[in-house]
Short mmCIF file of C-alpha atoms in Angstrom, two decimals:
data_model
loop_
_atom_site.label_atom_id
_atom_site.label_comp_id
_atom_site.label_asym_id
_atom_site.label_seq_id
_atom_site.Cartn_x
_atom_site.Cartn_y
_atom_site.Cartn_z
CA MET A 123 79.56 87.15 92.22
CA PHE A 124 78.26 90.27 93.54
CA ALA A 125 80.49 91.75 95.11
CA GLU A 126 81.99 91.59 91.48
CA GLY A 127 79.03 92.75 89.54
CA VAL A 128 78.82 95.95 91.92
CA GLN A 129 82.80 96.66 91.72
CA ALA A 130 82.19 95.97 87.76
CA PHE A 131 79.49 98.78 87.71
CA ASP A 132 80.81 100.77 90.19
CA LEU A 133 84.33 101.03 87.62
CA THR A 134 82.06 101.82 84.29
CA ASN A 135 80.52 104.54 86.44
CA ALA A 136 83.55 106.05 87.02
CA ALA A 137 84.64 106.02 83.65
CA MET A 138 81.48 108.00 82.57
CA VAL A 139 81.66 110.52 85.29
CA PHE A 140 85.41 110.83 84.51
CA ILE A 141 84.75 110.60 80.72
CA VAL A 142 81.92 113.24 80.87
CA MET A 143 83.74 115.47 82.76
CA ALA A 144 86.57 115.64 81.22
CA MET A 145 84.71 116.20 77.83
CA SER A 146 82.61 118.88 78.60
CA SER A 147 85.58 120.72 80.48
CA PHE A 148 87.62 120.80 77.39
CA TRP A 149 85.91 123.05 76.15
CA ARG A 150 83.99 125.51 78.98
CA THR A 151 87.36 125.90 81.05
CA PRO A 152 90.91 126.07 79.45
CA GLY A 153 89.85 129.63 77.94
CA ARG A 154 90.24 130.63 74.62
CA ALA A 155 93.32 131.86 75.17
CA THR A 156 94.98 128.64 76.94
CA LEU A 157 93.76 126.58 73.82
CA ARG A 158 94.69 129.33 70.90
CA ASP A 159 98.20 129.07 72.93
CA ILE A 160 98.30 124.84 72.67
CA ALA A 161 97.33 124.88 68.58
CA LEU A 162 100.34 126.84 68.57
CA VAL A 163 103.40 124.87 70.47
CA CYS A 164 101.05 121.77 68.12
CA VAL A 165 102.30 124.11 64.99
CA ALA A 166 105.82 124.67 66.64
CA ASP A 167 106.26 121.06 67.69
CA ALA A 168 105.31 119.77 64.56
CA LEU A 169 108.40 121.60 62.98
CA VAL A 170 110.49 120.12 65.73
CA GLY A 171 108.75 116.67 64.73
CA ALA A 172 109.38 116.59 61.04
CA SER A 173 112.72 117.74 61.85
CA PHE A 174 113.02 114.78 63.99
CA GLY A 175 111.91 112.33 61.24
CA ALA A 176 114.25 113.95 58.13
CA LEU A 177 117.24 113.68 60.26
CA ALA A 178 116.77 110.51 61.43
CA VAL A 179 115.75 108.51 57.97
CA SER A 180 118.53 111.05 56.15
CA GLY A 181 121.16 109.71 58.70
CA GLY A 182 120.16 106.15 57.34
CA LEU A 183 117.82 104.68 59.71
CA PRO A 184 114.74 102.87 58.55
CA LEU A 185 111.73 104.90 58.14
CA TRP A 186 110.31 102.34 61.29
CA VAL A 187 112.36 103.73 64.26
CA PRO A 188 111.99 107.60 64.62
CA VAL A 189 107.71 106.38 63.68
CA ALA A 190 108.05 103.53 66.47
CA MET A 191 110.25 105.55 69.15
CA SER A 192 107.26 108.91 68.70
CA LEU A 193 104.92 106.81 69.53
CA LEU A 194 106.28 104.55 72.06
CA VAL A 195 108.33 107.05 73.50
CA PHE A 196 107.29 110.04 72.84
CA ALA A 197 110.21 112.19 74.69
CA GLY A 198 111.53 114.92 71.64
CA GLY A 199 115.02 115.15 73.93
CA ALA A 200 115.47 111.61 74.32
CA GLN A 201 114.44 110.97 70.77
CA PHE A 202 116.81 113.50 69.30
CA ALA A 203 119.38 112.72 71.80
CA ALA A 204 119.43 108.26 71.42
CA ILE A 205 119.44 108.89 67.42
CA GLY A 206 122.23 110.95 67.87
CA VAL A 207 123.75 108.46 69.47
CA ALA A 208 122.44 105.74 67.14
CA LEU A 209 123.55 108.44 63.50
CA ALA A 210 126.97 108.78 65.37
CA GLY A 211 127.87 104.89 65.89
CA GLY A 212 126.84 104.48 69.32
CA ALA A 213 126.22 101.29 70.96
CA PRO A 214 122.55 100.70 71.51
CA LEU A 215 122.18 100.46 75.08
CA ALA A 216 124.43 103.76 74.75
CA ALA A 217 121.36 105.31 72.89
CA VAL A 218 118.89 103.85 75.70
CA ALA A 219 121.05 105.17 78.51
CA THR A 220 121.46 108.33 77.67
CA GLY A 221 117.78 108.47 76.69
CA LEU A 222 116.70 107.46 80.24
CA VAL A 223 118.58 110.08 81.97
CA LEU A 224 117.13 112.71 79.81
CA ASN A 225 113.57 111.74 80.75
CA ALA A 226 114.38 111.04 84.24
CA ARG A 227 113.30 114.11 84.80
CA HIS A 228 109.37 112.99 83.70
CA LEU A 229 110.00 111.58 87.35
CA PRO A 230 109.07 115.23 89.18
CA PHE A 231 106.63 116.26 86.52
CA GLY A 232 104.78 113.35 87.27
CA LEU A 233 104.59 114.22 91.01
CA ALA A 234 104.32 117.95 90.70
CA VAL A 235 100.41 117.07 87.66
CA ALA A 236 99.81 113.83 89.85
CA ASP A 237 96.37 115.67 90.94
CA VAL A 238 95.28 115.72 87.03
CA LEU A 239 95.90 112.12 86.82
CA SER A 240 93.94 110.86 89.93
CA GLY A 241 91.02 109.65 89.28
CA PRO A 242 90.34 106.08 87.74
CA ARG A 243 93.24 103.33 86.40
CA TRP A 244 93.30 103.49 83.23
CA ALA A 245 93.29 107.09 82.61
CA ARG A 246 96.27 107.25 85.07
CA LEU A 247 98.01 104.87 82.76
CA LEU A 248 96.30 106.54 79.46
CA GLY A 249 97.79 110.08 80.86
CA SER A 250 101.22 109.07 81.84
CA HIS A 251 102.16 108.92 78.50
CA LEU A 252 101.22 111.88 77.80
CA MET A 253 103.45 113.43 80.24
CA THR A 254 106.20 115.75 78.23
CA ASP A 255 107.93 119.05 79.17
CA GLU A 256 104.52 121.27 77.46
CA THR A 257 101.72 119.74 78.68
CA VAL A 258 103.46 119.91 82.46
CA ALA A 259 104.25 123.53 81.85
CA PHE A 260 100.87 124.32 80.25
CA THR A 261 99.16 122.41 83.61
CA LEU A 262 101.77 124.79 86.09
CA ARG A 263 99.80 127.72 84.56
CA HIS A 264 96.92 127.15 86.20
CA ASP A 265 95.43 126.52 89.80
CA ASP A 266 92.06 125.75 89.21
CA PRO A 267 91.73 121.48 89.49
CA VAL A 268 89.20 121.73 87.10
CA ARG A 269 91.27 123.58 84.43
CA ARG A 270 94.13 121.88 85.26
CA ARG A 271 93.14 118.10 83.90
CA ALA A 272 91.36 119.99 80.98
CA THR A 273 94.71 121.42 80.17
CA TYR A 274 96.70 118.36 80.59
CA TRP A 275 94.55 115.96 78.57
CA LEU A 276 93.44 119.08 75.30
CA CYS A 277 97.47 119.49 75.26
CA GLY A 278 98.32 116.32 75.66
CA LEU A 279 96.47 114.79 73.55
CA ALA A 280 96.67 117.23 70.87
CA LEU A 281 100.29 116.61 71.20
CA PHE A 282 100.37 113.37 70.52
CA VAL A 283 98.68 113.59 67.64
CA VAL A 284 100.24 116.57 65.80
CA TRP A 285 104.08 114.97 67.31
CA ASN A 286 103.55 111.15 65.51
CA LEU A 287 102.07 113.32 62.37
CA SER A 288 104.87 115.13 62.06
CA VAL A 289 107.65 112.81 62.99
CA LEU A 290 105.45 110.86 60.01
CA LEU A 291 105.47 113.50 57.55
CA GLY A 292 109.27 114.65 58.06
CA ALA A 293 110.30 110.77 57.86
CA LEU A 294 108.70 110.91 53.93
CA ALA A 295 110.03 113.61 53.17
CA ALA A 296 113.55 113.76 54.19
CA HIS A 297 115.24 114.07 50.76
CA ALA A 298 113.23 117.02 50.41
CA VAL A 299 113.32 118.36 53.66
CA GLY A 300 117.64 118.61 52.80
CA ASP A 301 119.39 120.24 55.38
CA VAL A 302 117.53 120.92 58.17
CA ASN A 303 119.86 122.70 60.27
CA ALA A 304 120.02 125.33 57.20
CA LEU A 305 116.05 126.31 58.59
CA GLY A 306 117.04 127.07 62.25
CA LEU A 307 114.67 124.25 63.84
CA ASP A 308 117.22 123.09 66.91
CA ALA A 309 116.54 127.24 67.70
CA ALA A 310 112.87 126.06 67.95
CA PHE A 311 112.60 123.29 70.60
CA PRO A 312 114.25 125.50 73.82
CA ALA A 313 112.11 128.74 72.44
CA VAL A 314 108.85 126.96 72.88
CA LEU A 315 110.31 125.88 76.72
CA LEU A 316 111.45 129.47 77.19
CA ALA A 317 108.10 130.60 76.07
CA LEU A 318 105.69 128.27 78.53
CA VAL A 319 108.05 128.29 81.25
CA LEU A 320 108.64 132.62 81.27
CA PRO A 321 105.24 132.80 83.26
CA ALA A 322 106.44 130.88 86.20
CA LEU A 323 109.98 132.78 86.38
CA ALA A 324 107.39 135.86 87.58
CA ASP A 325 107.59 134.08 91.40
CA ARG A 326 110.88 135.86 92.90
CA PRO A 327 112.34 132.98 94.57
CA THR A 328 111.43 130.26 91.32
CA ARG A 329 113.01 132.65 89.32
CA HIS A 330 116.42 132.64 91.40
CA ALA A 331 116.31 128.55 92.04
CA ALA A 332 115.74 128.59 87.85
CA LEU A 333 118.51 130.56 86.76
CA LEU A 334 121.20 129.23 89.36
CA GLY A 335 119.68 125.17 87.76
CA ALA A 336 120.69 126.41 83.68
CA LEU A 337 123.95 128.04 85.25
CA ILE A 338 124.32 124.59 87.32
CA ALA A 339 123.14 122.64 84.32
CA VAL A 340 124.97 124.83 81.21
CA ALA A 341 128.27 124.66 82.95
CA ALA A 342 128.56 120.85 84.17
CA THR A 343 127.77 120.26 80.11
CA PRO A 344 130.94 119.77 79.39
CA LEU A 345 132.09 117.28 82.14
CA LEU A 346 128.92 115.18 82.52
CA PRO A 347 127.62 112.97 79.94
CA PRO A 348 124.13 113.94 78.29
CA GLY A 349 120.97 113.98 80.39
CA LEU A 350 123.03 114.04 83.63
CA PRO A 351 123.63 117.95 83.60
CA VAL A 352 119.95 118.68 83.41
CA LEU A 353 118.94 116.94 86.74
CA LEU A 354 121.74 118.17 88.61
CA SER A 355 119.82 121.57 87.94
CA LEU A 356 117.55 120.54 91.24
CA LEU A 357 120.74 121.09 93.13
CA ALA A 358 119.91 125.31 92.79
CA LEU A 359 116.99 124.21 95.07
CA VAL A 360 118.39 123.03 98.36
CA PRO A 361 118.48 127.36 98.88
CA PHE A 362 115.63 127.63 98.78
CA LEU A 363 113.53 124.89 100.01
CA PRO A 364 113.95 126.15 103.92
CA ARG A 365 112.15 129.56 103.39
CA LEU A 366 109.18 126.75 100.87
CA ARG A 367 108.82 125.06 104.09
CA ALA A 368 108.32 127.94 106.57
CA PRO A 369 104.74 129.36 106.04
CA SER A 370 102.82 126.01 106.63
CA MET B 60 128.64 100.80 58.36
CA THR B 61 125.02 101.69 58.75
CA ALA B 62 123.63 103.80 61.90
CA THR B 63 121.04 100.79 63.27
CA LEU B 64 118.77 101.13 66.21
CA PRO B 65 117.06 97.51 66.95
CA MET B 66 114.08 97.55 68.15
CA ALA B 67 114.38 96.04 71.31
CA ALA B 68 116.08 99.00 71.93
CA ILE B 69 113.24 101.59 71.35
CA LEU B 70 110.55 99.05 73.52
CA LEU B 71 113.93 99.40 76.38
CA LEU B 72 113.57 102.90 75.96
CA ALA B 73 109.55 102.99 75.77
CA ALA B 74 109.42 100.90 78.72
CA GLY B 75 112.07 102.94 81.27
CA THR B 76 110.50 106.10 80.31
CA TYR B 77 107.08 105.33 81.05
CA ALA B 78 108.26 104.27 84.24
CA PHE B 79 109.30 107.37 85.07
CA ARG B 80 106.53 108.88 84.15
CA LEU B 81 104.08 106.83 86.00
CA ALA B 82 106.09 106.45 89.09
CA GLY B 83 105.06 110.41 90.03
CA PRO B 84 101.52 109.72 90.33
CA LEU B 85 102.20 106.35 92.34
CA LEU B 86 104.21 107.72 94.43
CA HIS B 87 102.10 110.64 95.39
CA GLU B 88 98.83 108.20 96.12
CA ARG B 89 101.84 106.17 98.09
CA LEU B 90 102.77 109.82 99.99
CA GLY B 91 99.37 110.90 100.12
CA ALA B 92 98.93 114.51 102.03
CA ALA B 93 101.16 116.32 99.70
CA ASP B 94 99.73 119.04 99.25
CA ARG B 95 102.81 121.42 100.95
CA LEU B 96 104.21 119.57 98.25
CA ALA B 97 103.16 121.50 95.32
CA ALA B 98 105.12 124.08 95.95
CA PRO B 99 108.15 122.62 96.02
CA LEU B 100 107.30 120.47 92.91
CA ALA B 101 106.43 123.27 90.88
CA MET B 102 109.64 124.94 91.64
CA ALA B 103 111.86 122.18 90.82
CA THR B 104 109.43 121.37 87.58
CA THR B 105 110.12 125.60 86.65
CA VAL B 106 114.21 124.79 87.39
CA LEU B 107 114.28 121.85 85.46
CA LEU B 108 112.39 123.08 82.53
CA LEU B 109 114.63 126.26 82.31
CA ALA B 110 117.99 124.04 82.59
CA LEU B 111 115.86 121.93 79.58
CA ALA B 112 116.22 125.25 77.69
CA ALA B 113 119.46 126.11 79.09
CA THR B 114 121.55 123.02 77.52
CA SER B 115 119.21 122.64 74.67
CA ALA B 116 120.22 127.08 73.56
CA LEU B 117 123.28 126.49 73.93
CA THR B 118 125.39 123.59 73.80
CA GLU B 119 125.79 120.39 71.33
CA ASP B 120 126.91 117.27 71.70
CA GLN B 121 129.17 118.46 75.11
CA GLY B 122 130.41 121.61 73.42
CA PHE B 123 129.18 125.62 72.39
CA ALA B 124 126.12 125.22 69.87
CA GLY B 125 127.50 128.13 68.19
CA TRP B 126 126.09 131.82 67.54
CA SER B 127 123.17 131.41 65.12
CA ARG B 128 121.24 128.98 68.05
CA THR B 129 121.95 130.85 70.53
CA ALA B 130 121.22 134.53 68.52
CA GLY B 131 118.06 132.49 67.84
CA VAL B 132 116.91 131.14 71.11
CA LEU B 133 117.54 135.10 72.26
CA THR B 134 115.54 136.47 70.31
CA ALA B 135 112.68 134.19 71.34
CA ALA B 136 113.20 135.30 75.39
CA LEU B 137 113.45 138.83 74.22
CA LEU B 138 109.77 138.20 72.20
CA ALA B 139 108.71 135.65 75.03
CA LEU B 140 109.00 139.23 77.94
CA ARG B 141 107.07 141.24 75.76
CA ARG B 142 104.65 138.67 75.73
CA ALA B 143 104.39 138.12 71.91
CA PRO B 144 102.25 135.51 70.76
CA PHE B 145 103.87 131.47 69.82
CA PRO B 146 104.17 131.48 66.95
CA VAL B 147 105.79 134.40 66.38
CA ILE B 148 108.30 133.60 69.25
CA VAL B 149 109.43 130.12 67.68
CA LEU B 150 109.64 131.54 63.72
CA ALA B 151 111.56 134.05 65.20
CA ALA B 152 114.15 132.13 66.95
CA ALA B 153 114.18 129.47 63.92
CA ALA B 154 114.57 132.23 61.16
CA THR B 155 117.02 133.98 63.39
CA THR B 156 119.11 131.07 63.24
CA ALA B 157 118.51 130.09 59.52
CA LEU B 158 119.40 133.64 58.54
CA LEU B 159 122.53 133.40 60.15
CA ARG B 160 123.57 130.13 59.18
CA LEU B 161 123.24 131.51 55.27
CA CYS B 162 125.50 134.21 56.60
CA GLY B 163 128.17 131.62 57.31
CA ILE B 164 127.77 131.66 61.05
CA PRO B 165 127.62 128.40 62.66
#
């Protein structure tokens, strides 16, 4: 009985400390430039989200499909891919498989930002759901642990709210938006990723590995089912791994 | 036949995605002393993100996505190299693509 009480107190205490740390670091640590960049990525993703909602509904899917997907799956690339399979008349299981292969990259992402998700269990369970390409890329820009944590949570929460609202609005306005492709919004997602990943390419071995990986993925795209080519890009790490291990 | 995507399929995709997301932090804890993994993992993440950017810029349905999108993303890359602000990069990408499509280029 006593032990249980102590444990419960311990947990709440940890949660309190975590919240206070996170809240105070939100405004102090990410820095003005990072806050601005996060806001701008939110604007960009809002456009992509709205086009996702519009695309799904104008393709004939009921409104709840894009809305539920955005809340529960919360991964733009996989959502577009799964909807694409469904709209092309593919089986639901094929849509699920495509989305899952695309989302397998979140496993290495989670390893890379695991430090941010340490702490109370609820923070890890909740924080994991907020993991996206954009949030991981932003977090990797920082080395300082406090700054990494603040950036991850701020970017993750902001994108979750913005993504879900914009998908809903896009789905509601599906008929007003008209032809999504005419607006060129399909170029927005790769543009966002490129802009985010660019600072990491300043490092020479990383740049070479990433360019080789991109080449592998693009070359494999006509040959493999969707999602696999991106995972295959990891082969580009092989020539660089021995060199990374050497210094330590 | 109208397109469908049942709730069960969405739940399956959501559960699998969440498992991938949670596996990283959980594995990291088990492996322990993973500091020496930090550099290779950061590199792996960058490789995956650039591969995703390249494939979504250049390809669609296992074929070429067309010159409009390619030119739009290329514009974005040039602006990003010149350290242009985010909205400029994204809006320039979309505007370039939209303009080229208006001119009839796929």
